[in-house]
Structure formats: C-alpha cells, structure tokens
Amino acid sequence: MKVEDVPQDLKFTEGTPVRHPIYAVDNEGKYQMVNSVGWEAKNEAIQFELDVIQEECDEILERVKKGETSVLEYYAVKNLMTLELLAHYSGIPKRKVRKHMSDPEAFASLDDKTLGAYAEALRMTVEELKTIPEK
C-alpha cells in the first residue's frame, strides 16, 4: 500500500487522539510508518464486537430485572471489564466481586465504601451504580 492510500476512516476515532500505525511505501519505494485513524474492515470488526457486547448487556439487564443477578455485572460488562479487571481496579478480592455480581441481595447490602470502590473503578457515581437502567 502506498502512503497516500493509507485509509483514514474516522468512524470510531473522530475526536480522539487514537491513531493506528501502518507501514506503507513512499514515493521512493521505501517503507515508512504512517498513522491511520481507521479503515473500513477494522471498523466493521469493532462494530460487530460492540453489537455482541450490547446483546450480552441486554441479556444481563433482563436477568437483573428478574432478580437473578446484580446490576454490578451489567455495568462491568458494559464497561468492558472482566471480573478480574474489576477486582483489580476496585481493590476488592475476586471472590467477593463474583458474589456481588451474581447475588443481588449481597450487592444491595454493600456499604458506601465498597460501592464507592466499584463506582470509581467503573467511572460512575454510587447513585448511578445502584440504578437499574431502562435499557
């Protein structure tokens, strides 16, 4: 691919400093690194993954509304956090995070300090964390 042909599709990176280095051939036939803000194939893959995550979030939200799991699981998945990541960022042991995610009663009984740790890790307020979203 030539330098002038490096794709610059802004679908997901507009307004962000995100750039993807790509090697392309310049006018002298030498490879050089060129920054790209995205391209169609990569954007389609990202959109597919976002759609899969949204479907998972919708399923979790239904389970939250039925009282089968806590809203913490929904917000973790919505923020692309695994149980391990949430435990790491919140400073709460994995076994407790697992319990708080899977047991709505355990989550409802959490103190403000623990809720604050989760809220900070998820970059939201405690009130937002306690709220079950409409969709």
Tab-separated table of C-alpha atoms in Angstrom:
chain	number	residue	atom	x	y	z
A	1	MET	CA	0.000	0.000	0.000
A	2	LYS	CA	1.263	3.457	-0.836
A	3	VAL	CA	1.448	6.247	1.726
A	4	GLU	CA	-1.319	8.216	0.010
A	5	ASP	CA	-3.589	5.121	0.026
A	6	VAL	CA	-3.495	4.558	3.810
A	7	PRO	CA	-7.163	4.598	4.882
A	8	GLN	CA	-8.439	7.387	7.119
A	9	ASP	CA	-11.953	6.279	8.141
A	10	LEU	CA	-12.967	8.239	11.252
A	11	LYS	CA	-15.950	6.112	12.319
A	12	PHE	CA	-14.667	5.251	15.815
A	13	THR	CA	-11.728	7.587	16.291
A	14	GLU	CA	-13.152	11.008	15.401
A	15	GLY	CA	-12.374	13.500	18.127
A	16	THR	CA	-9.889	11.180	19.830
A	17	PRO	CA	-6.106	11.018	19.737
A	18	VAL	CA	-6.235	7.343	18.671
A	19	ARG	CA	-4.069	6.508	15.675
A	20	HIS	CA	-3.034	3.171	14.199
A	21	PRO	CA	0.489	2.840	12.778
A	22	ILE	CA	0.589	1.229	9.334
A	23	TYR	CA	3.615	0.628	7.166
A	24	ALA	CA	3.269	1.904	3.631
A	25	VAL	CA	5.563	2.506	0.670
A	26	ASP	CA	6.594	6.083	-0.035
A	27	ASN	CA	7.418	7.627	-3.454
A	28	GLU	CA	10.978	6.306	-3.253
A	29	GLY	CA	9.783	2.718	-2.674
A	30	LYS	CA	10.833	2.690	0.971
A	31	TYR	CA	8.632	1.576	3.822
A	32	GLN	CA	7.617	4.186	6.337
A	33	MET	CA	5.196	4.299	9.203
A	34	VAL	CA	2.016	6.252	8.523
A	35	ASN	CA	-0.684	6.962	11.085
A	36	SER	CA	-4.206	5.948	10.171
A	37	VAL	CA	-7.360	6.885	12.052
A	38	GLY	CA	-9.083	3.680	10.938
A	39	TRP	CA	-10.279	1.720	7.973
A	40	GLU	CA	-13.495	0.054	6.919
A	41	ALA	CA	-12.569	-3.579	7.660
A	42	LYS	CA	-11.369	-2.757	11.163
A	43	ASN	CA	-14.420	-0.583	11.803
A	44	GLU	CA	-16.710	-3.443	10.773
A	45	ALA	CA	-14.916	-5.790	13.183
A	46	ILE	CA	-15.203	-3.241	16.011
A	47	GLN	CA	-18.896	-2.689	15.262
A	48	PHE	CA	-19.521	-6.448	15.265
A	49	GLU	CA	-17.867	-6.805	18.674
A	50	LEU	CA	-19.793	-3.822	20.061
A	51	ASP	CA	-23.041	-5.409	18.846
A	52	VAL	CA	-22.136	-8.695	20.574
A	53	ILE	CA	-21.369	-6.827	23.807
A	54	GLN	CA	-24.664	-4.941	23.567
A	55	GLU	CA	-26.563	-8.218	23.154
A	56	GLU	CA	-24.795	-9.605	26.227
A	57	CYS	CA	-25.656	-6.437	28.171
A	58	ASP	CA	-29.308	-6.738	27.133
A	59	GLU	CA	-29.400	-10.344	28.366
A	60	ILE	CA	-27.756	-9.402	31.660
A	61	LEU	CA	-30.168	-6.493	32.102
A	62	GLU	CA	-33.120	-8.875	31.738
A	63	ARG	CA	-31.587	-11.116	34.424
A	64	VAL	CA	-31.066	-8.061	36.649
A	65	LYS	CA	-34.737	-7.127	36.288
A	66	LYS	CA	-35.727	-10.692	37.199
A	67	GLY	CA	-33.512	-10.561	40.301
A	68	GLU	CA	-31.181	-13.294	39.032
A	69	THR	CA	-28.004	-11.199	39.056
A	70	SER	CA	-26.902	-7.787	40.277
A	71	VAL	CA	-26.609	-4.582	38.320
A	72	LEU	CA	-22.859	-4.705	39.007
A	73	GLU	CA	-22.500	-7.479	36.418
A	74	TYR	CA	-24.307	-5.315	33.854
A	75	TYR	CA	-22.090	-2.278	34.440
A	76	ALA	CA	-18.919	-4.368	34.406
A	77	VAL	CA	-19.749	-5.878	31.008
A	78	LYS	CA	-20.986	-2.521	29.695
A	79	ASN	CA	-17.587	-1.050	30.637
A	80	LEU	CA	-15.715	-3.969	29.047
A	81	MET	CA	-14.438	-5.227	32.394
A	82	THR	CA	-13.996	-8.828	33.331
A	83	LEU	CA	-14.432	-9.937	36.905
A	84	GLU	CA	-10.635	-9.972	37.245
A	85	LEU	CA	-10.252	-6.422	35.942
A	86	LEU	CA	-12.993	-5.094	38.182
A	87	ALA	CA	-11.389	-6.795	41.174
A	88	HIS	CA	-8.025	-5.312	40.297
A	89	TYR	CA	-9.272	-1.763	39.704
A	90	SER	CA	-11.573	-1.730	42.720
A	91	GLY	CA	-9.150	-3.428	45.097
A	92	ILE	CA	-11.828	-5.943	46.091
A	93	PRO	CA	-10.968	-9.670	46.084
A	94	LYS	CA	-12.219	-11.654	43.086
A	95	ARG	CA	-14.331	-13.984	45.208
A	96	LYS	CA	-16.190	-11.002	46.669
A	97	VAL	CA	-16.643	-9.372	43.261
A	98	ARG	CA	-18.046	-12.662	41.952
A	99	LYS	CA	-20.509	-12.768	44.876
A	100	HIS	CA	-21.512	-9.114	44.431
A	101	MET	CA	-22.065	-9.664	40.700
A	102	SER	CA	-24.094	-12.838	40.989
A	103	ASP	CA	-26.098	-12.174	44.153
A	104	PRO	CA	-28.414	-9.133	44.023
A	105	GLU	CA	-29.020	-9.305	47.781
A	106	ALA	CA	-25.292	-9.272	48.539
A	107	PHE	CA	-24.866	-6.286	46.219
A	108	ALA	CA	-27.819	-4.443	47.789
A	109	SER	CA	-26.290	-4.833	51.256
A	110	LEU	CA	-22.910	-3.293	50.341
A	111	ASP	CA	-21.626	-0.357	52.354
A	112	ASP	CA	-20.820	3.018	50.799
A	113	LYS	CA	-17.066	2.391	50.866
A	114	THR	CA	-17.364	-0.784	48.780
A	115	LEU	CA	-19.888	0.798	46.430
A	116	GLY	CA	-17.534	3.754	46.079
A	117	ALA	CA	-14.662	1.468	45.098
A	118	TYR	CA	-16.810	-0.154	42.414
A	119	ALA	CA	-18.152	3.206	41.219
A	120	GLU	CA	-14.662	4.655	40.915
A	121	ALA	CA	-13.424	1.601	39.006
A	122	LEU	CA	-16.393	1.882	36.630
A	123	ARG	CA	-16.073	5.692	36.383
A	124	MET	CA	-19.553	6.411	37.621
A	125	THR	CA	-21.273	7.675	40.744
A	126	VAL	CA	-22.565	5.419	43.506
A	127	GLU	CA	-26.107	6.520	42.658
A	128	GLU	CA	-25.620	5.548	39.010
A	129	LEU	CA	-24.184	2.204	40.103
A	130	LYS	CA	-27.274	1.465	42.226
A	131	THR	CA	-29.633	2.346	39.360
A	132	ILE	CA	-31.018	-0.277	37.028
A	133	PRO	CA	-31.008	1.314	33.558
A	134	GLU	CA	-34.167	1.287	31.468
A	135	LYS	CA	-32.151	-0.078	28.528
